[in-house]
mmCIF file of C-alpha atoms in Angstrom:
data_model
loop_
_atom_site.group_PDB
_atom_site.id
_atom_site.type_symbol
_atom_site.label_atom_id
_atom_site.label_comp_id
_atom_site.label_asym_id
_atom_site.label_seq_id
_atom_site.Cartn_x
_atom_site.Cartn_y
_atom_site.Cartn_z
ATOM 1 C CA UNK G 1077 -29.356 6.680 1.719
ATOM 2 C CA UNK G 1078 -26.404 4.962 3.635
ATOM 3 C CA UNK G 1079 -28.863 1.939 4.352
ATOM 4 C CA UNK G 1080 -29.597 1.519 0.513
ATOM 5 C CA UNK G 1081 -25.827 1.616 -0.620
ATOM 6 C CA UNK G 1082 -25.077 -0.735 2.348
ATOM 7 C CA UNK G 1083 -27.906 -3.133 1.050
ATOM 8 C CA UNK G 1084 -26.850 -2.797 -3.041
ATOM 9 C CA UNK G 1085 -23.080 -3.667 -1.831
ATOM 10 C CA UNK G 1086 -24.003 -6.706 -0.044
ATOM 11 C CA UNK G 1087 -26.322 -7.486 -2.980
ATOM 12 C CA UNK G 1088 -23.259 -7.787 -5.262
ATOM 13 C CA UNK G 1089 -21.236 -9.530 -3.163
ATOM 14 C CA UNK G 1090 -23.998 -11.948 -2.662
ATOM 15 C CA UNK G 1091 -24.513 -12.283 -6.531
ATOM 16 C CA UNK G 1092 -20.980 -13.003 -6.764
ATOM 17 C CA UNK G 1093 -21.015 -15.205 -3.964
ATOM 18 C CA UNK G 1094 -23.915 -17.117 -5.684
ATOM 19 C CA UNK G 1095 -22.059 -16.935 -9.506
ATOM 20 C CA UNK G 1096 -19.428 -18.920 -7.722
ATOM 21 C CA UNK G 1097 -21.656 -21.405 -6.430
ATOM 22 C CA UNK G 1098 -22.536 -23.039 -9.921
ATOM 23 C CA UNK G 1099 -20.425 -26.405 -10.338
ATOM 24 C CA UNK G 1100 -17.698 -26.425 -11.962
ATOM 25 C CA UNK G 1101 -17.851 -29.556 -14.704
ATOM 26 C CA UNK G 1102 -14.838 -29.116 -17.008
ATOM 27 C CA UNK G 1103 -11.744 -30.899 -16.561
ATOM 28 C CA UNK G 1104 -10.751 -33.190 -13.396
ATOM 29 C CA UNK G 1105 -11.541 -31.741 -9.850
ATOM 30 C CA UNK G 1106 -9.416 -32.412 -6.832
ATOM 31 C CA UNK G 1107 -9.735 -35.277 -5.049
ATOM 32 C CA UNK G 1108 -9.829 -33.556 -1.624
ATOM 33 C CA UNK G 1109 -9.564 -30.328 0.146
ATOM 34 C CA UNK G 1110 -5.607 -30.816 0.733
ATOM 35 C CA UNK G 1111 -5.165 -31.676 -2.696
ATOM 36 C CA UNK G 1112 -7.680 -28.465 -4.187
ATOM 37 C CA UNK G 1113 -5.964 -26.023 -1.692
ATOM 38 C CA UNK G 1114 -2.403 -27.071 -2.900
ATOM 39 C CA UNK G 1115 -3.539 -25.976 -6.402
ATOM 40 C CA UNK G 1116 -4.302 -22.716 -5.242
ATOM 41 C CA UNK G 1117 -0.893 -22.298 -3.566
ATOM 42 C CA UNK G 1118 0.668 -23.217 -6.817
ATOM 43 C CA UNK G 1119 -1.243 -21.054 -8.613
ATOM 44 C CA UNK G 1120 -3.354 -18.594 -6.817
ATOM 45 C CA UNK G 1121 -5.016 -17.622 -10.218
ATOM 46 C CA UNK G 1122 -6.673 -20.804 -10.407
ATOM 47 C CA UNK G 1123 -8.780 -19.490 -7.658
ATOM 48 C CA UNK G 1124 -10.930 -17.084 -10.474
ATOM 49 C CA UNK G 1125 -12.622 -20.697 -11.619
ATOM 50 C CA UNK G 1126 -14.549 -21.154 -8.925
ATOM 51 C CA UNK G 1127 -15.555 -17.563 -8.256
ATOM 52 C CA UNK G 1128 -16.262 -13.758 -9.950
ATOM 53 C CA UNK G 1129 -12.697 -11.965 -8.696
ATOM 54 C CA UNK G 1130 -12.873 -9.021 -11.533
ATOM 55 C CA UNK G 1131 -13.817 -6.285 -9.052
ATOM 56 C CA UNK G 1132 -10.755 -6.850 -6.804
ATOM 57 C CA UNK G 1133 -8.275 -6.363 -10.253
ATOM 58 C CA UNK G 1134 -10.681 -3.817 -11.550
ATOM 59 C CA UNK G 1135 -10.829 -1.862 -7.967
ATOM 60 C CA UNK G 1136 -6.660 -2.195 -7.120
ATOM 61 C CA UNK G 1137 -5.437 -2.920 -10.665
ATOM 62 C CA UNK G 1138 -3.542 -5.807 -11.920
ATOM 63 C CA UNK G 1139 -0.545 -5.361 -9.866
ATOM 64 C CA UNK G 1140 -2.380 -4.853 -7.186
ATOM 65 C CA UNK G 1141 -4.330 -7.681 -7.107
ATOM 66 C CA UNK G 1142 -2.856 -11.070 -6.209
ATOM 67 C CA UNK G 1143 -2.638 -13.230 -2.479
ATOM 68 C CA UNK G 1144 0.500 -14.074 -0.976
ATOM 69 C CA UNK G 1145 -0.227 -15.687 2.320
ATOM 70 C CA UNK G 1146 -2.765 -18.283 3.478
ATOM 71 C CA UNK G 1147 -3.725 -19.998 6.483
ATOM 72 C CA UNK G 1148 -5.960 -23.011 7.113
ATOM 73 C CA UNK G 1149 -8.856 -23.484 10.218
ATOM 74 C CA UNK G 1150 -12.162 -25.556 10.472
ATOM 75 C CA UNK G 1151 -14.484 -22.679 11.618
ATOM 76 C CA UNK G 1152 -18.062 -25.110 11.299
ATOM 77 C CA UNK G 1153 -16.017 -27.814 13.100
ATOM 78 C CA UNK G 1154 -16.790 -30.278 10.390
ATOM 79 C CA UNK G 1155 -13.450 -31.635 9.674
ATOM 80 C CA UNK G 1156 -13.009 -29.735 6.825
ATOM 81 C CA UNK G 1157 -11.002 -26.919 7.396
ATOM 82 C CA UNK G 1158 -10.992 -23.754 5.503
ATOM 83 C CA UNK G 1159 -8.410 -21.617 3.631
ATOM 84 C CA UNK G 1160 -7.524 -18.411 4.128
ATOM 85 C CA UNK G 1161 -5.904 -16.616 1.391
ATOM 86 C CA UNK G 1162 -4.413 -13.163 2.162
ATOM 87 C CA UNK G 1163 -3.436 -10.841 0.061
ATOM 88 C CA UNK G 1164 -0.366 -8.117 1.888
ATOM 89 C CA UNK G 1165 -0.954 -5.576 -0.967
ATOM 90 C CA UNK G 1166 -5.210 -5.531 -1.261
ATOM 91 C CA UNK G 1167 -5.236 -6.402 3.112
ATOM 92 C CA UNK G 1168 -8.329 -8.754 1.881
ATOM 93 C CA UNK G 1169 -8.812 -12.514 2.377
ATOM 94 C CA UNK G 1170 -10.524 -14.556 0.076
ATOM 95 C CA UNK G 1171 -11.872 -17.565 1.799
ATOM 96 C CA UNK G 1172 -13.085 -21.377 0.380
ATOM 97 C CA UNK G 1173 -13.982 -24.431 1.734
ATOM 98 C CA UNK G 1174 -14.458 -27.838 -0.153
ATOM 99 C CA UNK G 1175 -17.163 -30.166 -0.589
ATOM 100 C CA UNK G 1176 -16.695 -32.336 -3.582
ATOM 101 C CA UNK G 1177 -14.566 -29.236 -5.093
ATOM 102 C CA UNK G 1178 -13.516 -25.783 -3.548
ATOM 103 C CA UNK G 1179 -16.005 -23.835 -3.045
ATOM 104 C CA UNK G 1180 -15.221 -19.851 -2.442
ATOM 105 C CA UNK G 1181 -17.200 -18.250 0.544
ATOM 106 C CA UNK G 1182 -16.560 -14.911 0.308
ATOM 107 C CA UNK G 1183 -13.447 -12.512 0.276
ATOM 108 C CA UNK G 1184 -12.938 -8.957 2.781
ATOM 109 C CA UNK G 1185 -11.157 -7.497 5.156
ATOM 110 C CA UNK G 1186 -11.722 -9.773 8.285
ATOM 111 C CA UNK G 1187 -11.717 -8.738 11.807
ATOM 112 C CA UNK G 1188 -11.934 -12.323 13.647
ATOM 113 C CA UNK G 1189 -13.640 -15.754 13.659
ATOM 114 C CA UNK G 1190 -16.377 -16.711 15.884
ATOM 115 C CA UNK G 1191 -15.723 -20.574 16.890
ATOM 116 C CA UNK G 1192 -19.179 -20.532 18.785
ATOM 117 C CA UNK G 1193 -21.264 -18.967 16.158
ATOM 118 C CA UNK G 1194 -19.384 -20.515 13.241
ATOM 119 C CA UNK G 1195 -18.815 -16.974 11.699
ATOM 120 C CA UNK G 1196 -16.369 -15.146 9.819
ATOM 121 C CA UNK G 1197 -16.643 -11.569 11.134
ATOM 122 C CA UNK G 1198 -16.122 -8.487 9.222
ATOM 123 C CA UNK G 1199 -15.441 -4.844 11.052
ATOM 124 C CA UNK G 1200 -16.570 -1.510 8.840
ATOM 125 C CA UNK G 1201 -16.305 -1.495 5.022
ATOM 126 C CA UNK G 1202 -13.001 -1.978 3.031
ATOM 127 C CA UNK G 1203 -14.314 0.314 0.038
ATOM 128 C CA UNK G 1204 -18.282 2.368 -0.692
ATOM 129 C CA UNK G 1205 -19.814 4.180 0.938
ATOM 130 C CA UNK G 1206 -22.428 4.004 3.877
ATOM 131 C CA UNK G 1207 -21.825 3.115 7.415
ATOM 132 C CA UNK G 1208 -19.690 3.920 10.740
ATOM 133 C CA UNK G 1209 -16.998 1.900 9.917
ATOM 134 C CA UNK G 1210 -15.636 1.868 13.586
ATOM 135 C CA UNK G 1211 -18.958 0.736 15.359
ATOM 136 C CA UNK G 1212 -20.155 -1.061 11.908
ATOM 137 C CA UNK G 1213 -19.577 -4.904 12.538
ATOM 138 C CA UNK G 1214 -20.974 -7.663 9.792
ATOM 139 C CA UNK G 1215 -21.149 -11.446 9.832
ATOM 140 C CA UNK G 1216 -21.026 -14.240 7.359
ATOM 141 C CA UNK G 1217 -21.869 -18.222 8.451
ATOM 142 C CA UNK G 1218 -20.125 -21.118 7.488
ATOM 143 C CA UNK G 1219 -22.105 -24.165 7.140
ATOM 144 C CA UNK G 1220 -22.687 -26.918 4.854
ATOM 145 C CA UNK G 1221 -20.313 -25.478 2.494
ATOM 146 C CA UNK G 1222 -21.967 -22.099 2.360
ATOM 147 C CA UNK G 1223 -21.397 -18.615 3.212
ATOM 148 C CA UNK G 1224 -24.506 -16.883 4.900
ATOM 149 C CA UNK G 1225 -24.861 -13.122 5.689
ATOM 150 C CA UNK G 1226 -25.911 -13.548 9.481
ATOM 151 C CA UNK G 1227 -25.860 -10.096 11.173
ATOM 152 C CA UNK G 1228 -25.216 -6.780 10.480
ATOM 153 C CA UNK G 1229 -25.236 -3.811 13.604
ATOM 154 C CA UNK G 1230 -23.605 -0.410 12.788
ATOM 155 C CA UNK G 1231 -23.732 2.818 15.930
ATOM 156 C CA UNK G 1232 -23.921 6.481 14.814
ATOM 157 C CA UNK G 1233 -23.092 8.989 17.526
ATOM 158 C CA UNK G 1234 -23.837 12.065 15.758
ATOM 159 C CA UNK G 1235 -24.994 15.778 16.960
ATOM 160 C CA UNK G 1236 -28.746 16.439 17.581
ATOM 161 C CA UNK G 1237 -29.387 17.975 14.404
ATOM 162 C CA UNK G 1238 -28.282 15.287 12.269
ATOM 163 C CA UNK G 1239 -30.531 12.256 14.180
ATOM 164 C CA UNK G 1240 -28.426 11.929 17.593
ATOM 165 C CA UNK G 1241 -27.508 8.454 18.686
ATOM 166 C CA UNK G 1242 -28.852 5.724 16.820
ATOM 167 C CA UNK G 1243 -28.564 1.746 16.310
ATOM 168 C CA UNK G 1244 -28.944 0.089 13.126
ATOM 169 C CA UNK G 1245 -29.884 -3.618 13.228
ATOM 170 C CA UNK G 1246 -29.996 -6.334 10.067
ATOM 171 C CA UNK G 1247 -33.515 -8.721 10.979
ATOM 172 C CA UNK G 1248 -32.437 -11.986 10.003
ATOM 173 C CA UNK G 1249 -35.655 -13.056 10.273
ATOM 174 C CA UNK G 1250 -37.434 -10.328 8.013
ATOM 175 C CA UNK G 1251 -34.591 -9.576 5.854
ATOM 176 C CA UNK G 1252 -34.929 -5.812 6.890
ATOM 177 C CA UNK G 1253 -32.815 -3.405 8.858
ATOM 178 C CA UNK G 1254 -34.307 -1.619 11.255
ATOM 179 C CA UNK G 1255 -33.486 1.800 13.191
ATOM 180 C CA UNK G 1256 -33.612 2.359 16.713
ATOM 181 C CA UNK G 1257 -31.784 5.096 20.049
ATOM 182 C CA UNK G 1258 -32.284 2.139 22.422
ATOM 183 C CA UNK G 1259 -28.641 0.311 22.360
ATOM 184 C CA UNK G 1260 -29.755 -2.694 23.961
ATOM 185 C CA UNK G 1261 -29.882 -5.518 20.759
ATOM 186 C CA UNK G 1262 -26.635 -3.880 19.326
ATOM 187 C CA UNK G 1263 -25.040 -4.338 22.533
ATOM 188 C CA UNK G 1264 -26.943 -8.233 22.762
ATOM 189 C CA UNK G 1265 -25.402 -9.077 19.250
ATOM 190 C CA UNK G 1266 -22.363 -7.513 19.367
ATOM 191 C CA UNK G 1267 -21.830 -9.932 22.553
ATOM 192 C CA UNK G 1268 -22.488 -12.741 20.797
ATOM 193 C CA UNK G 1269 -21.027 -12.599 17.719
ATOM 194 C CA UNK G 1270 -18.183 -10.062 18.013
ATOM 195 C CA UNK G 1271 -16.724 -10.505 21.822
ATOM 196 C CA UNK G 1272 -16.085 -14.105 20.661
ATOM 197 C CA UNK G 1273 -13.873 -13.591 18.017
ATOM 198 C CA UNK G 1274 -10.817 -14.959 17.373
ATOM 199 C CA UNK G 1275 -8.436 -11.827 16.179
ATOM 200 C CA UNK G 1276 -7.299 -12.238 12.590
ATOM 201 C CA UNK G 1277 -3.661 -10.888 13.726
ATOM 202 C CA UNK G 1278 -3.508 -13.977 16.070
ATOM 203 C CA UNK G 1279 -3.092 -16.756 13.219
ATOM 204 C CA UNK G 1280 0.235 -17.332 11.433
ATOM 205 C CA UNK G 1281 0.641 -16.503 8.238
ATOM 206 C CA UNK G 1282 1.983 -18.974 5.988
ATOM 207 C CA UNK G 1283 3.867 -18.304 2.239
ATOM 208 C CA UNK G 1284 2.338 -19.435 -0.538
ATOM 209 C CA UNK G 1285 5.681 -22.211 -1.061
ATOM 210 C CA UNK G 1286 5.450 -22.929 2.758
ATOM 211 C CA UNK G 1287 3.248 -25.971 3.062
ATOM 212 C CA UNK G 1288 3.685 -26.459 6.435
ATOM 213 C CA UNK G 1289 0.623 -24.418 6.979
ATOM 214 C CA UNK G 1290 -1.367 -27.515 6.099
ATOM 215 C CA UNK G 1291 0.510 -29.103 9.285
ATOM 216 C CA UNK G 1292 -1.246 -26.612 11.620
ATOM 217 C CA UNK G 1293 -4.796 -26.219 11.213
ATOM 218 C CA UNK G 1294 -5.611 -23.221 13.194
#
């Protein structure tokens, strides 16, 4: 049961993900990323036109739901950095990139960023149900303006009766999860994609007014 909630949630994220992918035609776009990004600091709102953000208001309200912070970094290395938009109140980031307009990735509650993977990695489950959350460890790839859902490993340490130890492991490949007491791909992956990481507590924090931010790429 936990594997089929786990697989509808990242269905809808992926749907919205996907909504927001449509181009946006109406009105003038930015001409580049500083320029689109410096919209959003004006005016984070302006963010809901390039992607589906009615869950986060509907799920913490509408006082609830707003970003106050941002930071910028170039996690694909391709020149273009991306931004980082927190939110103190929701503890989620909403991330975009641009290409020829802003493009929104993805938004959660980030554990690090993997330089040598080019992933934005994601520790338990912010809301749902479904999953360790401790041992439970997602990841999303940046590249050519995209967000991809990479990996997914998740550890259950539970008495005999109820299964004992087991791994469960997202197949890229097949698109299926798969279920397994031998710890030795979790360990592989989380090596790879987690042990990397860049902590999200280790980049600064900018305010939304503070545009020095877009000084210090990160």
């Amino acid at each position: 049961m936990d594997k089929i909630i786990k697989a509808i949630e990242l269905l809808l994220l992926e749907a919205a993900m996907l909504l927001s992918s449509v181009d946006i035609t109406e009105g003038e776009q930015p001409g580049n990323w500083s320029e689109a990004y410096h919209i959003f600091l004006d005016d984070w709102k302006s963010i809901e036109k390039y992607g589906d953000f009615s869950y986060l208001e509907f799920y913490f309200g509408e006082e609830g739901y707003y970003f106050d912070k941002y930071f910028l970094c170039d996690v694909d290395g391709n020149g273009t950095p991306e931004l980082f938009l927190y939110s103190t109140y929701m503890g989620l980031t909403a991330v975009f990139t641009y290409t020829d307009q802003p493009v929104f990735l993805l938004y959660n509650r980030i554990y690090g960023i993997n330089y040598e993977t080019d992933e934005v990695v994601i520790n338990g489950h912010w809301h749902g149900a479904g999953g360790s959350g401790e041992n439970e460890w997602t990841a999303y790839r940046i590249s050519g303006g995209i967000s991809e859902y990479s990996i997914y490993i998740d550890f259950f340490d539970l008495p005999e009766e109820d299964g004992g130890k087991h791994y469960d492991i997202y197949d890229e490949e097949t698109d299926e999860y798969t279920n397994s007491q031998d710890g030795t791909e979790y360990d592989a992956i989380y090596a790879a994609h987690v042990e990397p990481c860049v902590f999200i507590d280790h980049y600064h924090l900018y305010d939304m007014s503070d545009e020095s931010g877009f000084d210090n790429i990160q």
